[in-house]
mmCIF file of C-alpha atoms in Angstrom:
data_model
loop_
_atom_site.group_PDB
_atom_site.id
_atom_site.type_symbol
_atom_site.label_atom_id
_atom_site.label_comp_id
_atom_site.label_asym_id
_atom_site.label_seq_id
_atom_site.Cartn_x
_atom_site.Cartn_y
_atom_site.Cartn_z
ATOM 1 C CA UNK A 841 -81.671 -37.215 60.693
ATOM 2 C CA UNK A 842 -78.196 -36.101 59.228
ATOM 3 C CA UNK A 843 -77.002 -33.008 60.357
ATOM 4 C CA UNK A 844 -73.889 -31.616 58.503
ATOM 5 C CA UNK A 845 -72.041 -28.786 60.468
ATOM 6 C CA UNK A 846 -71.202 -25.366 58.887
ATOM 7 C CA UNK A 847 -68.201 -25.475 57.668
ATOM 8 C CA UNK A 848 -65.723 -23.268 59.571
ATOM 9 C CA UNK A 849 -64.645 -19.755 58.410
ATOM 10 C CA UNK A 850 -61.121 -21.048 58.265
ATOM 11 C CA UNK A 851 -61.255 -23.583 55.834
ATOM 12 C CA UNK A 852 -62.010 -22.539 52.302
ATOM 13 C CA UNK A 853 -63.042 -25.296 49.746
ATOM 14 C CA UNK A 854 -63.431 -25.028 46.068
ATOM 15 C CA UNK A 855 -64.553 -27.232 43.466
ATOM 16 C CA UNK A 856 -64.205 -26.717 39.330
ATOM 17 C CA UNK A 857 -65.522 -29.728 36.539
ATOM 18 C CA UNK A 858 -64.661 -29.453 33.492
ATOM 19 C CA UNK A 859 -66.602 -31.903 30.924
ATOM 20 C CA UNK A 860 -68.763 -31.798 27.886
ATOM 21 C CA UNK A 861 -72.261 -33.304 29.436
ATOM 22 C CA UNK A 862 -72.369 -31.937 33.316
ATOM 23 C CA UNK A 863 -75.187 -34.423 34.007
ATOM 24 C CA UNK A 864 -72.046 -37.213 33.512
ATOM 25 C CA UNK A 865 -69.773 -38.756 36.130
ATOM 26 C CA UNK A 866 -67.060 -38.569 33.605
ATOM 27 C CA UNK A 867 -64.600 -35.044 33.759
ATOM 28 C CA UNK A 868 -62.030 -33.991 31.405
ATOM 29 C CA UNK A 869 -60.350 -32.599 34.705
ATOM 30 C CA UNK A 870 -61.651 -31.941 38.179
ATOM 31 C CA UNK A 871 -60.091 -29.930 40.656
ATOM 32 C CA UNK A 872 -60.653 -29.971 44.461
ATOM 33 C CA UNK A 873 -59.021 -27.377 46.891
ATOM 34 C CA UNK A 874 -59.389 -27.385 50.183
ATOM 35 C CA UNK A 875 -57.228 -25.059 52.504
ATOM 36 C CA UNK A 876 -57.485 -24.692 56.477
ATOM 37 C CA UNK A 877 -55.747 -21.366 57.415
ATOM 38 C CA UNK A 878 -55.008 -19.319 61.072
ATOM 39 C CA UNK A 879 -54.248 -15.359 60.895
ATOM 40 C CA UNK A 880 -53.886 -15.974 57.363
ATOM 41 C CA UNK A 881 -51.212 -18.824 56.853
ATOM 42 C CA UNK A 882 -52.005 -22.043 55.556
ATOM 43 C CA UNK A 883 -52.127 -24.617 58.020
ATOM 44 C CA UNK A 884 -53.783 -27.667 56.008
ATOM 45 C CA UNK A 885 -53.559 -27.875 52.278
ATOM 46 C CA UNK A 886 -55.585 -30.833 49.932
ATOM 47 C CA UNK A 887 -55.811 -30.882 46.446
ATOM 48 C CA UNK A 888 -57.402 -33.588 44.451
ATOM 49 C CA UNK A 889 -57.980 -33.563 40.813
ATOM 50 C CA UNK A 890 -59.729 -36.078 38.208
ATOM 51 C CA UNK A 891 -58.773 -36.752 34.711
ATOM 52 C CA UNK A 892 -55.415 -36.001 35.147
ATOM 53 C CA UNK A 893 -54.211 -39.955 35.680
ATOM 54 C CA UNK A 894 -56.670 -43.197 35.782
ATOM 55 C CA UNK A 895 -58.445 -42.702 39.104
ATOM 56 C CA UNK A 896 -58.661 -39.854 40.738
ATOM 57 C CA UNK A 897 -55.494 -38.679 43.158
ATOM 58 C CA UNK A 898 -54.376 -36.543 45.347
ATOM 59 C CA UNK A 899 -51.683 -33.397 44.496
ATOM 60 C CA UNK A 900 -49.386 -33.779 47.185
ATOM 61 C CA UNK A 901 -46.597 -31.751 45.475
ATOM 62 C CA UNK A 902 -49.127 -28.780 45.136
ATOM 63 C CA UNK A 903 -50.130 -29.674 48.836
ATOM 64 C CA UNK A 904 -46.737 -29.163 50.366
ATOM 65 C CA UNK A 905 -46.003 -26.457 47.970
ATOM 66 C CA UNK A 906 -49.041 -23.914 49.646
ATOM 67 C CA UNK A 907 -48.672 -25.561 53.165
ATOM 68 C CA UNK A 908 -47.147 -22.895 55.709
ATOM 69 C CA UNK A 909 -47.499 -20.241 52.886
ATOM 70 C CA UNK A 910 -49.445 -17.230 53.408
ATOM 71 C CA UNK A 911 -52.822 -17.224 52.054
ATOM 72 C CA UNK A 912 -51.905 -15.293 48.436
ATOM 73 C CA UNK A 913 -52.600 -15.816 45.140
ATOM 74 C CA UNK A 914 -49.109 -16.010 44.294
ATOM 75 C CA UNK A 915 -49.014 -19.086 45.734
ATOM 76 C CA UNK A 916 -51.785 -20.534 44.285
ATOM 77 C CA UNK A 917 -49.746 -19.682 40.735
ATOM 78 C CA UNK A 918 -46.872 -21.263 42.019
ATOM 79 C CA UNK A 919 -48.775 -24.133 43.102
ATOM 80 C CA UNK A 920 -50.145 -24.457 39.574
ATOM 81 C CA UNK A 921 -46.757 -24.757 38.258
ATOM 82 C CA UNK A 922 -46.404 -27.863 40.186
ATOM 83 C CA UNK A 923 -49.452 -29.761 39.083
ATOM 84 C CA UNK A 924 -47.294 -31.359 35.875
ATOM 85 C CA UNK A 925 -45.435 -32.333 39.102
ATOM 86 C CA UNK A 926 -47.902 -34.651 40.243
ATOM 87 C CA UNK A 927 -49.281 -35.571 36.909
ATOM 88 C CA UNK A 928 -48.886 -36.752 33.583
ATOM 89 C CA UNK A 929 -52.000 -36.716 32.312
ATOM 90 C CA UNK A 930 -52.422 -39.249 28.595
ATOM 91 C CA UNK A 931 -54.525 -37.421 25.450
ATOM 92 C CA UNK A 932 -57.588 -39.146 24.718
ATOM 93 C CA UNK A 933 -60.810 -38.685 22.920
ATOM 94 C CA UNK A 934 -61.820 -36.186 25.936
ATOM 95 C CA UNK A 935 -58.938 -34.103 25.511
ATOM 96 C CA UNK A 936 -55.185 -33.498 24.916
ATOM 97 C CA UNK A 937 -52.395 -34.322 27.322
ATOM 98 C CA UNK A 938 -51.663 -30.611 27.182
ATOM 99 C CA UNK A 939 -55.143 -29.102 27.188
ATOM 100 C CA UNK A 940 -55.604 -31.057 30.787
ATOM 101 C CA UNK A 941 -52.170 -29.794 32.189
ATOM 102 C CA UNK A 942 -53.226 -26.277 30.856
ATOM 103 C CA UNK A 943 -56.787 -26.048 32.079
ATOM 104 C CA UNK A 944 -55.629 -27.820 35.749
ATOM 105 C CA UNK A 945 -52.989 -24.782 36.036
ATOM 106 C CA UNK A 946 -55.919 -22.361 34.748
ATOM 107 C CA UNK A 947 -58.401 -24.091 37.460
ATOM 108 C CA UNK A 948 -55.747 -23.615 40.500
ATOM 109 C CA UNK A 949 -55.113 -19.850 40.047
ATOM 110 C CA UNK A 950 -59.083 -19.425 39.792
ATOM 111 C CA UNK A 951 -59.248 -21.199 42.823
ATOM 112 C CA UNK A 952 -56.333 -19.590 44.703
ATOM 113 C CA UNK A 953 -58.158 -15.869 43.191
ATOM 114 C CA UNK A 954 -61.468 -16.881 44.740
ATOM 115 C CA UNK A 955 -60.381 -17.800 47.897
ATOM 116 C CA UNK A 956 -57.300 -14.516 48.529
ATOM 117 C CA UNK A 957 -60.041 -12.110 46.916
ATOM 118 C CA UNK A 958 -63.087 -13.304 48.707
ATOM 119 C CA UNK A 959 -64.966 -13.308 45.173
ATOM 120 C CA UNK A 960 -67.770 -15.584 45.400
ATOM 121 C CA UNK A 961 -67.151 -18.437 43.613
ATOM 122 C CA UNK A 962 -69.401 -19.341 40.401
ATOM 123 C CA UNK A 963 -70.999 -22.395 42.301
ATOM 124 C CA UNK A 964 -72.137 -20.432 45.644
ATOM 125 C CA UNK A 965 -74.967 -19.887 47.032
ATOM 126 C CA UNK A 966 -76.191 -20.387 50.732
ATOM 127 C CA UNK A 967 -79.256 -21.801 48.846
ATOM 128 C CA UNK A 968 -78.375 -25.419 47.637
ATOM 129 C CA UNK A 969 -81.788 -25.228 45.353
ATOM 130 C CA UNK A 970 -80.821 -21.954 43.834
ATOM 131 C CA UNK A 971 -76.658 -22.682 43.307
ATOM 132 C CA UNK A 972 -76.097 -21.721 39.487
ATOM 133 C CA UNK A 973 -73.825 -24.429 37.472
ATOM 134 C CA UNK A 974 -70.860 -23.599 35.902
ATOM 135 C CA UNK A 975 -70.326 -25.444 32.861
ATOM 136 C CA UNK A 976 -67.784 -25.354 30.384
ATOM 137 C CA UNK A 977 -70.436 -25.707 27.259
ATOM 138 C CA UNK A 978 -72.440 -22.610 28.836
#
């Protein structure tokens, strides 16, 4: 038996692929947020995003950039700003150099408006059989 614990109120997590195929392992970019905060500060900040260099890796510019920051959306802009700190991603038959930095930015302030707005994000349910997929060819 595996038992997997709720997760916490404090920590929000979000998750956006963008490919052509969803039912492939292979993103043009993936971004993963995941933000602990107390009375509305950020105490924990992760970012991870795939596509963006040859394996996947972490943001640690956009980490220490919403770290200690209150839990806004401003920040999550400014924090998008900062991804082409962390990365320079290389064009290929996927998708341009620039159309990765672009959507990665994009991706970020979604993230940072679901999580300061408590909008639902596209991918929730409390029913894993019944979670809708977001795709970017839908």
């Amino acid at each position: 038996k595996v038992t997997i614990p709720k997760r916490p109120e404090s920590l929000k997590l979000g998750c956006h692929k963008i490919s052509k195929r969803f039912e492939d392992d292979i993103s043009t970019v993936c971004l993963v947020v995941a933000v602990e905060h107390a009375q509305n500060i950020i105490t924990q900040a992760r970012c991870a995003m795939g596509g963006m260099a040859a394996i996947p890796k972490r943001a640690k510019c956009v980490e220490q950039l919403l770290l200690s920051q209150p839990l806004h959306v401003s920040h999550f802009i400014d924090a998008a700003r900062a991804i082409s700190d962390d990365f320079s991603p290389m064009s290929d038959v996927r998708s341009s150099a620039n159309y990765r930095l672009t959507v990665s930015k994009n991706l970020m302030q979604r993230i940072g408006i679901e999580f300061c707005q408590q909008v639902a994000p596209i991918n929730s349910s409390n029913n894993i059989a019944i979670t809708r997929i977001s795709h970017a060819s839908l």
